[in-house]
Coordinates of C-alpha atoms in Angstrom, one line a residue:
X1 CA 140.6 111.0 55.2
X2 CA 139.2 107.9 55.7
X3 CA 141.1 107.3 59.2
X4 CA 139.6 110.6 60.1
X5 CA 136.2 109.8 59.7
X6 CA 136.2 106.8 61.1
X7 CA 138.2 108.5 64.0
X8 CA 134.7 111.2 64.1
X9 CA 132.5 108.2 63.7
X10 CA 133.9 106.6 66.7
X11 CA 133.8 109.8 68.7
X12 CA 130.3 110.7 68.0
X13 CA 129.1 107.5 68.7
X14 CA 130.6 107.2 72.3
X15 CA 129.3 110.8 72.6
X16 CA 125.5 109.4 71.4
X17 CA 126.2 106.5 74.0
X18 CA 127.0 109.1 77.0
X19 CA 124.0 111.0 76.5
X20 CA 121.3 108.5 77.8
X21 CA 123.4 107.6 80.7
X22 CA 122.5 111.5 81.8
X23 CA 118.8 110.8 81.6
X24 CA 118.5 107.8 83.9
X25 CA 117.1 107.4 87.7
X26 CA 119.7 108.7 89.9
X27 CA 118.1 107.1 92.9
X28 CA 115.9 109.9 94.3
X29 CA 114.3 110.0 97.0
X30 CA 111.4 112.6 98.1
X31 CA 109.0 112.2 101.3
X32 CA 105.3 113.2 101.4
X33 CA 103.8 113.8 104.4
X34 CA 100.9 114.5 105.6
X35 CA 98.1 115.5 108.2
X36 CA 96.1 112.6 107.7
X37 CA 95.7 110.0 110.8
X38 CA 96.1 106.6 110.3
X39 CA 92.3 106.0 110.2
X40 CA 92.0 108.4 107.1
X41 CA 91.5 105.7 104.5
X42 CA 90.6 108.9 101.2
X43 CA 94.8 109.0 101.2
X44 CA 95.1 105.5 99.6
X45 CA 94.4 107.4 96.1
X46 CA 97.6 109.6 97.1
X47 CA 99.7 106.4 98.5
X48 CA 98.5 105.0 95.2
X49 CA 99.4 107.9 93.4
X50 CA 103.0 108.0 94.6
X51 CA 103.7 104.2 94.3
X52 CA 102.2 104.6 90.6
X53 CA 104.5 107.7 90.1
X54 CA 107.5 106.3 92.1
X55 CA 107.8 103.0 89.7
X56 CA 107.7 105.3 86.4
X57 CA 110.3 107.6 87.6
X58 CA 112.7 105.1 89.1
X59 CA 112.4 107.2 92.3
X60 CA 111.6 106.2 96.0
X61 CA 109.1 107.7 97.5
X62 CA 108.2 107.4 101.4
X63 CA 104.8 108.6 103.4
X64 CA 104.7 109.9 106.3
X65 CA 101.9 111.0 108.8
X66 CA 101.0 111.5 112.4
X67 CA 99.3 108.4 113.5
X68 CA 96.3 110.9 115.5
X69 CA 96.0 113.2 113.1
X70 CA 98.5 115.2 115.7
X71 CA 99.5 118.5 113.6
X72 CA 102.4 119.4 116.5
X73 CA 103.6 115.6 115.6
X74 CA 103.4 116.1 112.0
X75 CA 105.6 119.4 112.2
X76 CA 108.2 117.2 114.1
X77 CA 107.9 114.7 110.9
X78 CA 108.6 117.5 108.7
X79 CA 111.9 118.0 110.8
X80 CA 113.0 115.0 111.1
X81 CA 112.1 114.5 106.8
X82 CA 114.5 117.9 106.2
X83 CA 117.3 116.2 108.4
X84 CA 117.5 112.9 106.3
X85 CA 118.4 115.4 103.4
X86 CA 116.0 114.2 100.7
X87 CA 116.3 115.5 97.3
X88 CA 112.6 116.9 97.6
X89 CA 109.4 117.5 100.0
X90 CA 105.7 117.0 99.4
X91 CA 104.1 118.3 102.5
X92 CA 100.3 119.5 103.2
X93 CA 99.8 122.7 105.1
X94 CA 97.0 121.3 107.3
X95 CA 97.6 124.5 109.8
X96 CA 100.4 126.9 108.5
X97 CA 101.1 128.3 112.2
X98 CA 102.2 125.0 113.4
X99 CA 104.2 124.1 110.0
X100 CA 105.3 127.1 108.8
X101 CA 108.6 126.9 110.6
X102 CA 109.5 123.9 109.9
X103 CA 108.5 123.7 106.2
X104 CA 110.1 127.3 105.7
X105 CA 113.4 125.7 107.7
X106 CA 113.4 122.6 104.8
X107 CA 113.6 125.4 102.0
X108 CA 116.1 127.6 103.9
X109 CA 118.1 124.3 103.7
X110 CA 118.2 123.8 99.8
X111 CA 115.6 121.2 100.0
X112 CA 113.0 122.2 97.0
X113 CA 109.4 121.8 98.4
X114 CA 105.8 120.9 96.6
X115 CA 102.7 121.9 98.9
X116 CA 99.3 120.1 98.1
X117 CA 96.1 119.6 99.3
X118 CA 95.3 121.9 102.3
X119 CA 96.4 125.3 102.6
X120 CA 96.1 128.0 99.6
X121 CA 98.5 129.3 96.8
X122 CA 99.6 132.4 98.9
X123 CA 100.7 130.1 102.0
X124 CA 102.6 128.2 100.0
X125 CA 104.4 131.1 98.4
X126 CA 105.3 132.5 102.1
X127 CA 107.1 129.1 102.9
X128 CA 109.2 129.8 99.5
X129 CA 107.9 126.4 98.2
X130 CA 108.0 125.7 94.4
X131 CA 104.5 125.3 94.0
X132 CA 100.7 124.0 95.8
X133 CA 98.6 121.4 94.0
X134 CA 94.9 121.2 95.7
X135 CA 92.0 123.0 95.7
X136 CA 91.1 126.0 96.8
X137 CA 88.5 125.2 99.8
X138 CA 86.8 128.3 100.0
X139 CA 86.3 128.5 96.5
X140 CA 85.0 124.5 96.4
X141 CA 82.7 125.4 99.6
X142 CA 81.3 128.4 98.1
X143 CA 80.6 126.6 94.7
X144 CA 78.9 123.8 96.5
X145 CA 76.7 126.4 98.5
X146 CA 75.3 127.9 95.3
X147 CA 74.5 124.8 93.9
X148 CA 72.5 123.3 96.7
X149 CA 70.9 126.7 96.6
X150 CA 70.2 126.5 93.1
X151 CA 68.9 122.9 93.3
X152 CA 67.1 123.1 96.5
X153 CA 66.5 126.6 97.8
X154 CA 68.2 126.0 101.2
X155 CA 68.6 128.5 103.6
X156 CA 69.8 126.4 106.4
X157 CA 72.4 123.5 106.7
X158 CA 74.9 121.3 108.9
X159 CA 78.3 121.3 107.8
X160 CA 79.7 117.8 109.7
X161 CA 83.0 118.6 110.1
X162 CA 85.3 115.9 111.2
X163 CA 88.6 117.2 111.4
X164 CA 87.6 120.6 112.3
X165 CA 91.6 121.6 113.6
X166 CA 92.6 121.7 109.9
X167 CA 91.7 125.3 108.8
X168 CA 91.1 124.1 105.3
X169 CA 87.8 122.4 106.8
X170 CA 86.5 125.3 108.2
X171 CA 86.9 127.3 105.3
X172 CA 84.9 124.8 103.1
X173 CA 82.0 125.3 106.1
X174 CA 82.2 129.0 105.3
X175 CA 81.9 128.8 101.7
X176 CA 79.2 126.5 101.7
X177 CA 77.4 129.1 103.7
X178 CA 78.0 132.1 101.8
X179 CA 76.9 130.4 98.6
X180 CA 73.9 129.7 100.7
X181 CA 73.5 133.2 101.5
X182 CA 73.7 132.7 105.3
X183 CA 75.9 133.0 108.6
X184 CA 77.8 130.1 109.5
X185 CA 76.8 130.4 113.1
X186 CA 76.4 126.7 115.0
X187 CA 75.5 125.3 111.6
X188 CA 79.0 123.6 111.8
X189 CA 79.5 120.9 113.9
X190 CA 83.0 119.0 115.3
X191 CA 82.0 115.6 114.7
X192 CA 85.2 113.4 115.2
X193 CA 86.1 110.7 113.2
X194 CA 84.9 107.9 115.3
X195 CA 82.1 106.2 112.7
X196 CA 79.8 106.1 115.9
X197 CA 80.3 109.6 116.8
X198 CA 79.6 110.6 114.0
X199 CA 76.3 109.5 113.6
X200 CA 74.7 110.4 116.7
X201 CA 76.1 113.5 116.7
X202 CA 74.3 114.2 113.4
X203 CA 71.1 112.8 114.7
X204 CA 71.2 114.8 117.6
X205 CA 71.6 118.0 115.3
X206 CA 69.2 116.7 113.2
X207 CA 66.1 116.1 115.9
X208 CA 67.1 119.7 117.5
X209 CA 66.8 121.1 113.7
X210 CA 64.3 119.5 111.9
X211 CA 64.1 122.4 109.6
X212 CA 67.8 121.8 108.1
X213 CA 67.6 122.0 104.4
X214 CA 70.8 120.9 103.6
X215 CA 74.0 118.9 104.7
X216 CA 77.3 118.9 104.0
X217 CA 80.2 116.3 104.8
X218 CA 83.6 116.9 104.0
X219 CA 84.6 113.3 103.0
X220 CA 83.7 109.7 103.5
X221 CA 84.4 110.0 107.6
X222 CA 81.8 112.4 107.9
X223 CA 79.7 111.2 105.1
X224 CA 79.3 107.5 105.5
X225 CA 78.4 107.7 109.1
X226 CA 75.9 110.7 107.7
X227 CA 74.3 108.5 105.5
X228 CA 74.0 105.8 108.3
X229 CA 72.0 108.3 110.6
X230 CA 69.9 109.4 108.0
X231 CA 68.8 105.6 107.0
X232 CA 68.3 105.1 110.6
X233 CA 65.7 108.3 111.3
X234 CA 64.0 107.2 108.3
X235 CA 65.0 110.5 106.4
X236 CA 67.6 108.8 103.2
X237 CA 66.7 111.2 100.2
X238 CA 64.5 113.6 101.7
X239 CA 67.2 116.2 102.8
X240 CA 69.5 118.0 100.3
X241 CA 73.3 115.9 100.7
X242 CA 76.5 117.5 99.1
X243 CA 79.5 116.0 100.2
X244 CA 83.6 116.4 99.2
X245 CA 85.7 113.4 98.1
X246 CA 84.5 110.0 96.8
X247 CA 84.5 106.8 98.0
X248 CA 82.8 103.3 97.0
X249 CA 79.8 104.4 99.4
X250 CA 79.6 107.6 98.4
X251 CA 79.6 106.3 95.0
X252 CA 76.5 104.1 95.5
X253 CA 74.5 106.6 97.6
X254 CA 74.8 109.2 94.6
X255 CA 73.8 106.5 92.2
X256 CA 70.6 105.9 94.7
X257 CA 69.6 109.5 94.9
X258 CA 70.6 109.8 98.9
X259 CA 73.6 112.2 98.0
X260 CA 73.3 114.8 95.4
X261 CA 77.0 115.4 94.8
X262 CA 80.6 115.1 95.9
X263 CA 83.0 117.4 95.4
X264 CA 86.5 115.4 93.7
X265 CA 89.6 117.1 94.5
X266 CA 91.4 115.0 92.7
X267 CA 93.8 113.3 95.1
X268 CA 95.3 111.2 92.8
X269 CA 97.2 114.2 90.9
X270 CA 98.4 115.8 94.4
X271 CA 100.2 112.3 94.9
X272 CA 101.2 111.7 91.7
X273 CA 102.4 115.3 90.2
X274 CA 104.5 116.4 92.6
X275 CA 106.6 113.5 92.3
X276 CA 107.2 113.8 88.7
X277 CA 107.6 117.5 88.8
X278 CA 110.1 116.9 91.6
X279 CA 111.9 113.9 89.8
X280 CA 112.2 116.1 86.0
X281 CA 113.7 119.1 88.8
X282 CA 116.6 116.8 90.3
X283 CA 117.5 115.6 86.9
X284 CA 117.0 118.5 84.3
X285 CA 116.3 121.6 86.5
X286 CA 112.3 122.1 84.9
X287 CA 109.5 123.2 87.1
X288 CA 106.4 124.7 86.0
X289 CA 105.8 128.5 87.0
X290 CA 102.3 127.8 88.4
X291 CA 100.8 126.4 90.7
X292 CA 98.0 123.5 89.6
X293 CA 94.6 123.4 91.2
X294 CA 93.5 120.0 91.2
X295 CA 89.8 120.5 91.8
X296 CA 87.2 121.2 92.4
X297 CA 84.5 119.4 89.9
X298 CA 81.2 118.0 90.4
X299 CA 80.1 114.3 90.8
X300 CA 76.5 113.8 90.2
X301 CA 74.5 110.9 89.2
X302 CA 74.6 112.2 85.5
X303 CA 78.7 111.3 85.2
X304 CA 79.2 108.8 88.1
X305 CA 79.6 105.8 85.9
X306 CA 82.7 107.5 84.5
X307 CA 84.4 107.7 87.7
X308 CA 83.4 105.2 90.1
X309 CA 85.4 102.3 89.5
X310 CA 88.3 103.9 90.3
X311 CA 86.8 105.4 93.5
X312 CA 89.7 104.9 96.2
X313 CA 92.8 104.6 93.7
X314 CA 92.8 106.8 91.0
X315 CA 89.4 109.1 91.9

């Protein structure tokens, strides 16, 4: 008897031993890619977020973007990602004619997929990807519209747009207008992303409408420049500023009073999610049924002590 147990002893304890082995990094490796140029400098929270995310799994992770911004080059990126047979894809849907094919292509080949940032929950669906962690533009748009309304009684705007070929931007143009109450007409402009550019096209807009009650950027390349034009025309704090994203600037010109709000999105949970959801899929075969909207909230004055000293890697 006493053999035996020792015998059972021995084999449970081997077994106990085995069972960890099961649980450790198996040396994954996912790709994220996105629309963003090189210039883009709000996707350091996600490169952040995935390095952060990438160390606590025991995974690698690798970014990859189109150096221009160049959406036709990005879908050749998401080719070339699904041929180097990853064990998962974290991809943005920056314009889902130009990537449907090849994102729909990467799950037709077994490759499991997470969508984030641009593009919606439906799209995301169509391609047959697990899941889409972002925001829902429209929605962030539309909530930003009513509250300038609400806080200033705006009935007219300039939406600076600086990437104005990714859908997702246009839509947060429209929703901004119809919380507003008002067409989106030429109220939108396509500023670029050159810092210069920028702000003389918003002066320009600015002379030709000096009756605009309201602007809104849609992150710190339209809004820094923004903010430069308005210091220059003498005009900082006198016309209504909502903006998306966060950055250091942005950070200090909501703390002065020149910018009412920014929208946060959240980046660092669109980096940093997918790659544990992706990593517990590979090894134990969980995924959550939804998908996760990472935004949007409200930055004002009244909570921007609590979030901007990790403006640019965590916020």
């Amino acid at each position: 008897m006493k053999k035996q147990l020792l015998a059972l002893a021995a084999t449970a304890l081997a077994f106990g031993a085995m069972l960890p082995a099961a649980a450790q990094a198996e040396g994954e490796r996912f790709v994220l890619i996105s629309h963003a140029p090189d210039s883009d400098s709000w996707w350091n929270t996600i490169k952040n977020a995935i390095n952060v995310a990438g160390d606590q799994m025991d995974v690698e992770v690798e970014y990859r973007n189109p150096a221009s911004g160049d959406l036709a080059d990005m879908a050749r990126i998401v080719q070339q990602a699904t041929a180097s047979n990853p064990d998962g894809i974290i991809v943005t849907i920056a314009d889902y004619d130009v990537l449907s094919g090849p994102v729909a292509d990467a799950v037709a080949k077994g490759i499991p997929v997470i969508t984030i940032n641009s593009g919606t929950e439906e799209q995301s669906k169509q391609l047959g990807a697990m899941m889409h962690i972002g925001q829902p533009e429209y929605t962030a748009g539309k909530l930003a519209g009513e509250r300038a309304k609400k806080e200033s009684g705006a009935e007219s705007f300039v939406c600076v747009n600086h990437y104005i070929t990714n859908p997702a931007s246009v839509e947060r143009c429209q929703g901004f207008a119809d919380g507003l109450g008002v067409e989106l007409g030429d109220q939108m402009i396509d500023s670029g992303m050159d810092p210069s550019e920028v702000k003389s096209k918003v002066m320009a807009y600015l002379n030709a409408h000096p009756d605009t009650g309201a602007i809104l950027t849609l992150g710190p390349n339209s809004a820094e420049p923004t903010l430069a034009a308005l210091d220059e025309m003498g005009q900082s704090g006198e016309v209504y500023f909502g903006t998306f994203d966060l950055s250091t600037a942005i950070a200090d010109a909501i703390k002065a009073g020149t910018i009412n709000f920014a929208i946060d999105q959240q980046p660092y949970l669109q980096g940093y999610l997918p790659v544990v959801l992706l990593t517990n899929y590979a090894r134990y075969g969980v995924m959550p049924s939804n998908s996760i909207n990472s935004g949007p909230g409200f930055t004002t004055k009244d909570n921007i002590e609590l979030v901007e000293k990790y403006a640019g890697q965590y916020r």
